[in-house]
Tab-separated table of C-alpha atoms and ligand atoms in Angstrom:
chain	number	residue	atom	x	y	z
A	1	MET	CA	32.860	-43.959	-62.087
A	2	ILE	CA	32.424	-46.462	-59.269
A	3	ARG	CA	34.405	-46.083	-56.061
A	4	VAL	CA	34.466	-49.041	-53.650
A	5	GLN	CA	36.032	-49.104	-50.201
A	6	VAL	CA	37.179	-52.501	-48.919
A	7	PRO	CA	38.583	-53.347	-45.471
A	8	ALA	CA	41.719	-55.145	-44.337
A	9	THR	CA	41.020	-58.465	-42.631
A	10	THR	CA	42.646	-60.721	-40.094
A	11	ALA	CA	42.042	-64.425	-40.681
A	12	ASN	CA	42.071	-67.478	-38.407
A	13	LEU	CA	41.794	-65.486	-35.123
A	14	GLY	CA	44.125	-68.170	-33.718
A	15	PRO	CA	42.362	-71.552	-33.801
A	16	GLY	CA	39.789	-70.896	-36.559
A	17	PHE	CA	42.118	-71.909	-39.381
A	18	ASP	CA	40.550	-71.114	-42.783
A	19	CYS	CA	37.105	-70.427	-41.244
A	20	LEU	CA	37.162	-67.336	-38.984
A	21	GLY	CA	38.065	-63.760	-39.895
A	22	MET	CA	37.421	-60.166	-38.910
A	23	ALA	CA	37.319	-56.935	-40.917
A	24	LEU	CA	39.472	-54.015	-39.730
A	25	LYS	CA	39.114	-50.249	-40.120
A	26	LEU	CA	41.906	-49.880	-42.658
A	27	TYR	CA	40.634	-49.514	-46.197
A	28	ASN	CA	41.759	-49.825	-49.794
A	29	THR	CA	39.790	-48.088	-52.497
A	30	VAL	CA	39.084	-49.420	-55.975
A	31	GLU	CA	37.793	-46.988	-58.598
A	32	MET	CA	36.492	-48.423	-61.838
A	33	ASP	CA	35.178	-46.819	-64.985
A	34	GLU	CA	34.226	-48.018	-68.433
A	35	THR	CA	36.236	-46.394	-71.227
A	36	SER	CA	36.098	-46.558	-75.023
A	37	ALA	CA	39.009	-49.031	-75.377
A	38	GLY	CA	41.931	-50.805	-73.660
A	39	LEU	CA	42.913	-51.384	-70.040
A	40	THR	CA	44.468	-48.677	-67.859
A	41	ILE	CA	45.504	-49.455	-64.286
A	42	GLU	CA	46.830	-46.798	-61.902
A	43	VAL	CA	48.173	-47.847	-58.489
A	44	HIS	CA	48.918	-45.662	-55.466
A	45	GLY	CA	49.930	-46.449	-51.878
A	46	ASP	CA	51.404	-49.539	-50.247
A	47	GLY	CA	53.456	-51.742	-52.568
A	48	ALA	CA	52.408	-49.688	-55.624
A	49	ALA	CA	55.668	-50.290	-57.482
A	50	SER	CA	55.306	-54.088	-57.416
A	51	ILE	CA	51.648	-54.334	-58.459
A	52	PRO	CA	51.052	-55.320	-62.111
A	53	ARG	CA	49.265	-52.865	-64.429
A	54	ASP	CA	48.181	-55.431	-67.010
A	55	GLU	CA	45.694	-58.281	-67.259
A	56	SER	CA	47.554	-60.195	-64.541
A	57	ASN	CA	46.421	-57.585	-61.990
A	58	ILE	CA	44.273	-59.383	-59.391
A	59	VAL	CA	41.624	-56.619	-59.198
A	60	TYR	CA	41.242	-56.795	-62.980
A	61	LYS	CA	41.066	-60.614	-62.909
A	62	ALA	CA	38.323	-60.475	-60.267
A	63	ALA	CA	36.381	-57.885	-62.267
A	64	HIS	CA	36.787	-59.949	-65.438
A	65	LYS	CA	35.347	-62.995	-63.634
A	66	VAL	CA	32.203	-61.019	-62.781
A	67	PHE	CA	31.873	-59.588	-66.316
A	68	GLN	CA	32.134	-63.108	-67.788
A	69	HIS	CA	29.561	-64.371	-65.346
A	70	VAL	CA	26.966	-61.762	-66.299
A	71	ASN	CA	27.921	-61.526	-70.003
A	72	TYR	CA	28.983	-57.903	-69.778
A	73	ASN	CA	31.633	-56.685	-72.216
A	74	PRO	CA	32.976	-53.234	-71.380
A	75	ALA	CA	34.658	-51.645	-74.417
A	76	GLY	CA	37.550	-50.577	-72.203
A	77	LEU	CA	38.295	-50.319	-68.505
A	78	LYS	CA	40.081	-47.881	-66.213
A	79	ILE	CA	41.010	-49.041	-62.714
A	80	ARG	CA	42.577	-46.832	-60.045
A	81	LEU	CA	43.783	-48.466	-56.816
A	82	THR	CA	44.668	-46.697	-53.588
A	83	ASN	CA	46.148	-49.249	-51.202
A	84	ARG	CA	46.513	-48.830	-47.456
A	85	VAL	CA	46.456	-52.527	-46.549
A	86	PRO	CA	50.096	-53.692	-46.396
A	87	VAL	CA	50.840	-56.144	-49.225
A	88	CYS	CA	51.625	-59.814	-48.374
A	89	ARG	CA	51.710	-59.244	-44.609
A	90	GLY	CA	48.733	-61.288	-43.327
A	91	LEU	CA	46.158	-58.485	-43.378
A	92	GLY	CA	44.130	-59.670	-46.348
A	93	SER	CA	45.629	-57.577	-49.176
A	94	SER	CA	44.788	-60.194	-51.819
A	95	ALA	CA	41.255	-60.654	-50.437
A	96	ALA	CA	40.784	-56.854	-50.495
A	97	ALA	CA	41.920	-56.802	-54.138
A	98	ILE	CA	39.622	-59.676	-55.150
A	99	VAL	CA	36.600	-58.367	-53.255
A	100	GLY	CA	37.208	-54.772	-54.403
A	101	GLY	CA	37.371	-55.911	-58.044
A	102	ILE	CA	34.313	-58.144	-57.757
A	103	VAL	CA	32.117	-55.572	-55.999
A	104	ALA	CA	33.103	-52.700	-58.329
A	105	ALA	CA	32.562	-54.845	-61.439
A	106	ASN	CA	29.177	-56.012	-60.178
A	107	ILE	CA	28.026	-52.410	-59.693
A	108	LEU	CA	29.444	-51.350	-63.079
A	109	SER	CA	27.597	-54.172	-64.840
A	110	GLY	CA	24.219	-53.399	-63.266
A	111	GLY	CA	24.364	-55.095	-59.842
A	112	LYS	CA	23.077	-58.455	-61.074
A	113	LEU	CA	24.868	-60.743	-58.599
A	114	SER	CA	23.824	-61.301	-54.972
A	115	LYS	CA	26.263	-60.999	-52.064
A	116	ASP	CA	26.293	-64.790	-51.724
A	117	LYS	CA	27.227	-65.199	-55.397
A	118	LEU	CA	29.969	-62.551	-55.078
A	119	LEU	CA	31.298	-64.413	-52.050
A	120	ALA	CA	31.312	-67.738	-53.912
A	121	LEU	CA	33.295	-66.131	-56.780
A	122	ALA	CA	35.751	-64.503	-54.352
A	123	ASN	CA	36.207	-67.778	-52.486
A	124	GLU	CA	36.921	-69.599	-55.766
A	125	MET	CA	39.765	-67.156	-56.453
A	126	GLU	CA	41.217	-67.090	-52.913
A	127	GLY	CA	40.781	-70.788	-52.046
A	128	HIS	CA	39.481	-70.234	-48.491
A	129	PRO	CA	36.786	-67.883	-47.199
A	130	ASP	CA	38.305	-66.497	-43.981
A	131	ASN	CA	39.631	-63.250	-45.536
A	132	VAL	CA	37.256	-62.720	-48.462
A	133	ALA	CA	34.094	-63.202	-46.351
A	134	PRO	CA	34.813	-60.435	-43.794
A	135	ALA	CA	36.268	-58.235	-46.578
A	136	LEU	CA	32.905	-58.478	-48.359
A	137	LEU	CA	30.557	-58.574	-45.357
A	138	GLY	CA	32.404	-56.795	-42.529
A	139	GLY	CA	32.394	-57.720	-38.830
A	140	ILE	CA	33.495	-61.146	-37.695
A	141	ILE	CA	32.531	-63.989	-40.003
A	142	ALA	CA	32.397	-67.725	-39.376
A	143	ALA	CA	32.465	-69.305	-42.824
A	144	THR	CA	32.915	-72.637	-44.482
A	145	ALA	CA	32.568	-73.748	-48.092
A	146	ALA	CA	30.069	-76.520	-48.792
A	147	GLU	CA	28.708	-77.744	-52.128
A	148	GLY	CA	30.267	-74.872	-54.074
A	149	GLU	CA	28.839	-72.172	-51.820
A	150	VAL	CA	30.146	-70.360	-48.767
A	151	ARG	CA	27.928	-70.870	-45.716
A	152	TYR	CA	28.516	-68.126	-43.199
A	153	LEU	CA	27.195	-66.211	-40.212
A	154	TYR	CA	27.979	-62.651	-39.140
A	155	ILE	CA	29.051	-61.898	-35.568
A	156	ALA	CA	28.947	-58.249	-34.460
A	157	PRO	CA	32.357	-57.247	-33.020
A	158	PRO	CA	32.125	-57.041	-29.191
A	159	ALA	CA	31.930	-53.496	-27.777
A	160	GLY	CA	35.317	-52.118	-26.720
A	161	LEU	CA	37.354	-54.706	-28.637
A	162	LYS	CA	40.263	-53.259	-30.635
A	163	THR	CA	43.358	-54.771	-32.156
A	164	VAL	CA	47.013	-53.845	-32.153
A	165	VAL	CA	48.853	-55.005	-35.255
A	166	ALA	CA	52.631	-55.268	-35.577
A	167	VAL	CA	53.487	-55.427	-39.283
A	168	PRO	CA	57.066	-56.601	-39.974
A	169	ASP	CA	59.020	-54.930	-42.777
A	170	PHE	CA	59.185	-58.127	-44.855
A	171	GLN	CA	56.631	-59.936	-46.985
A	172	LEU	CA	55.536	-63.545	-46.554
A	173	SER	CA	53.371	-65.153	-49.199
A	174	THR	CA	50.443	-67.299	-48.076
A	175	LYS	CA	51.752	-69.995	-50.425
A	176	ARG	CA	55.075	-70.147	-48.575
A	177	ALA	CA	53.334	-70.030	-45.167
A	178	ARG	CA	51.098	-72.953	-46.180
A	179	GLU	CA	54.026	-75.016	-47.477
A	180	VAL	CA	55.406	-75.382	-43.925
A	181	LEU	CA	52.162	-76.922	-42.622
A	182	PRO	CA	51.917	-80.706	-42.249
A	183	GLY	CA	49.503	-82.722	-44.404
A	184	GLN	CA	48.095	-84.404	-41.304
A	185	VAL	CA	47.874	-83.424	-37.638
A	186	PRO	CA	47.475	-85.515	-34.471
A	187	LEU	CA	43.877	-86.052	-33.345
A	188	GLN	CA	44.590	-84.368	-29.999
A	189	ASP	CA	45.706	-81.186	-31.818
A	190	ALA	CA	42.520	-81.193	-33.902
A	191	VAL	CA	40.470	-81.637	-30.708
A	192	PHE	CA	42.449	-78.820	-29.049
A	193	ASN	CA	41.498	-76.451	-31.909
A	194	VAL	CA	37.870	-77.551	-32.133
A	195	GLY	CA	37.434	-76.784	-28.413
A	196	ARG	CA	39.179	-73.399	-28.668
A	197	THR	CA	37.215	-72.409	-31.784
A	198	ALA	CA	33.905	-73.302	-30.144
A	199	LEU	CA	34.842	-71.297	-27.052
A	200	LEU	CA	36.089	-68.355	-29.153
A	201	VAL	CA	32.941	-68.076	-31.274
A	202	THR	CA	30.731	-68.273	-28.175
A	203	ALA	CA	32.863	-65.697	-26.333
A	204	LEU	CA	32.682	-63.305	-29.320
A	205	CYS	CA	28.910	-63.744	-29.621
A	206	GLN	CA	28.471	-63.054	-25.915
A	207	GLY	CA	31.042	-60.236	-25.837
A	208	ASP	CA	32.986	-62.061	-23.100
A	209	LEU	CA	36.598	-61.001	-23.657
A	210	SER	CA	37.802	-62.741	-20.478
A	211	LYS	CA	37.893	-66.077	-22.321
A	212	LEU	CA	40.009	-64.912	-25.282
A	213	ASN	CA	43.272	-65.855	-23.610
A	214	TYR	CA	42.510	-69.593	-23.852
A	215	ALA	CA	40.069	-69.350	-26.722
A	216	MET	CA	42.683	-67.938	-29.132
A	217	GLU	CA	45.219	-70.727	-28.613
A	218	ASP	CA	46.089	-72.826	-31.651
A	219	ARG	CA	47.950	-76.012	-32.536
A	220	LEU	CA	47.164	-76.328	-36.249
A	221	HIS	CA	49.350	-73.668	-37.857
A	222	GLN	CA	51.111	-71.118	-35.648
A	223	SER	CA	53.944	-73.211	-34.216
A	224	TYR	CA	54.808	-74.526	-37.712
A	225	ARG	CA	54.990	-70.947	-38.994
A	226	ALA	CA	57.037	-69.556	-36.089
A	227	SER	CA	60.308	-70.211	-37.946
A	228	LEU	CA	59.151	-67.807	-40.702
A	229	VAL	CA	58.610	-64.902	-38.287
A	230	PRO	CA	61.740	-64.132	-36.206
A	231	GLY	CA	60.852	-63.359	-32.578
A	232	MET	CA	57.215	-64.444	-32.997
A	233	LYS	CA	56.852	-66.331	-29.706
A	234	LYS	CA	58.574	-63.526	-27.755
A	235	VAL	CA	56.382	-60.812	-29.299
A	236	LEU	CA	53.235	-62.811	-28.512
A	237	ALA	CA	54.374	-63.318	-24.895
A	238	ALA	CA	55.297	-59.630	-24.469
A	239	ALA	CA	51.907	-58.457	-25.750
A	240	ARG	CA	50.126	-60.826	-23.376
A	241	LEU	CA	52.184	-59.495	-20.434
A	242	ALA	CA	51.298	-55.933	-21.491
A	243	GLY	CA	47.598	-56.717	-21.109
A	244	ALA	CA	46.386	-58.179	-24.412
A	245	ARG	CA	43.398	-60.539	-24.061
A	246	GLY	CA	44.622	-62.736	-26.913
A	247	VAL	CA	47.558	-62.527	-29.337
A	248	VAL	CA	47.967	-64.491	-32.550
A	249	LEU	CA	49.531	-64.642	-35.981
A	250	SER	CA	47.319	-62.589	-38.329
A	251	GLY	CA	46.268	-64.898	-41.175
A	252	ALA	CA	49.353	-66.572	-42.592
A	253	GLY	CA	51.597	-63.833	-41.119
A	254	PRO	CA	54.050	-62.273	-40.739
A	255	THR	CA	51.874	-59.660	-38.952
A	256	LEU	CA	51.114	-60.408	-35.304
A	257	ILE	CA	47.827	-59.136	-33.882
A	258	ALA	CA	46.745	-58.522	-30.291
A	259	PHE	CA	43.099	-58.310	-29.223
A	260	ALA	CA	42.546	-55.976	-26.294
A	261	ASP	CA	40.154	-53.613	-24.567
A	262	GLU	CA	42.784	-51.420	-22.840
A	263	ASN	CA	46.561	-50.695	-22.733
A	264	PHE	CA	46.697	-50.308	-26.536
A	265	ASP	CA	49.739	-47.988	-26.567
A	266	LEU	CA	51.725	-50.190	-24.184
A	267	ILE	CA	50.892	-53.323	-26.165
A	268	ALA	CA	51.945	-51.566	-29.394
A	269	LYS	CA	55.223	-50.448	-27.840
A	270	VAL	CA	56.219	-53.860	-26.472
A	271	MET	CA	55.333	-55.580	-29.748
A	272	ARG	CA	57.458	-53.131	-31.760
A	273	ASP	CA	60.340	-53.218	-29.237
A	274	THR	CA	60.370	-57.019	-29.001
A	275	PHE	CA	60.374	-57.374	-32.785
A	276	ARG	CA	63.275	-54.881	-32.910
A	277	GLU	CA	65.229	-56.889	-30.285
A	278	ASN	CA	64.879	-59.840	-32.658
A	279	GLY	CA	66.211	-57.900	-35.629
A	280	ILE	CA	62.840	-57.047	-37.220
A	281	MET	CA	61.531	-53.526	-37.787
A	282	ALA	CA	57.755	-53.473	-37.459
A	283	LYS	CA	55.103	-50.811	-37.972
A	284	VAL	CA	52.420	-50.838	-35.270
A	285	MET	CA	48.818	-49.662	-35.613
A	286	VAL	CA	45.778	-49.745	-33.345
A	287	LEU	CA	42.842	-50.819	-35.514
A	288	GLU	CA	39.178	-51.163	-34.620
A	289	PRO	CA	37.021	-53.913	-36.107
A	290	SER	CA	35.099	-52.711	-39.170
A	291	PRO	CA	31.427	-53.635	-38.822
A	292	VAL	CA	30.957	-52.981	-42.546
A	293	GLY	CA	32.541	-54.736	-45.485
A	294	ALA	CA	33.130	-53.633	-49.089
A	295	ARG	CA	30.752	-50.909	-50.249
A	296	ALA	CA	30.394	-48.224	-52.834
A	297	VAL	CA	31.330	-44.933	-51.239
A	298	GLU	CA	30.616	-42.719	-54.222
A	299	ARG	CA	29.158	-42.986	-57.678
A	300	MET	CA	29.914	-40.216	-60.146
B	401	HSE	N1	43.691	-69.220	-43.393
B	401	HSE	C1	44.735	-68.770	-44.250
B	401	HSE	C2	46.064	-69.322	-43.763
B	401	HSE	C3	44.758	-67.269	-44.214
B	401	HSE	O1	46.310	-69.254	-42.569
B	401	HSE	O2	46.833	-69.832	-44.568
B	401	HSE	C4	45.787	-66.652	-45.109
B	401	HSE	O3	45.299	-66.356	-46.350
């Protein structure tokens, strides 16, 4: 039996739409075993009731993609999922499922595929690399797809950097959150984001958190998505006032995420309270960056 642990992720980091993401110390586990016949899927934890147990299950689909790729035909398969990453909340639950399935299936079928190949397969399924890359590789990843491959570099999370996440009690699909985005944006907004992204990546590489305030600003997606997350602008402002270095929408939302090096409890409290004042119940967690990505934690 293979057991793989795979982290939650936060994508975009503000301006780095579809190209920047960071792994977080909150893990799902995927256990996979070959059996004599059939498909059995067991699901525990967050959203368990709504997750399919048949061939439409995303972990199974990801595993199947790997098996096809390496011509491996298990007689039967048993998959057991234990989910801690909240489902459809902007913390990379679908990336964790895809990467967990791909990594477990690769180990089960003899470890034939390289990390880069696994990433290319995961990116094909997800459509953009900013969640799947840090889910697979850990840390902070700058990634872009070119000529069918994902080109990426790993950035070690700066010392002392932690996040505070406020996870609303409603789901928002990435599909819906992408439908509200315009097909084209003004040149000055693109320039605004290019400048912020360049500053953000440099600040993260140098461990200079003092620049995050400006470096995490965005004009490509957050304001369009604000209508989907009641109280979003107020929660972001409250977290900043409470001492966060930068505060953004996590991935496509609805989770909001603050980056900080102190005042974690205060930031968590004001984010939860401000959401509540806007009619939204939110669960708050302080999460550290995960320097490691998906990995086998046990083999029995
Ligand atoms: N970059 C993606 C988005 C992340 O913002 O739509 C969510 O999957």
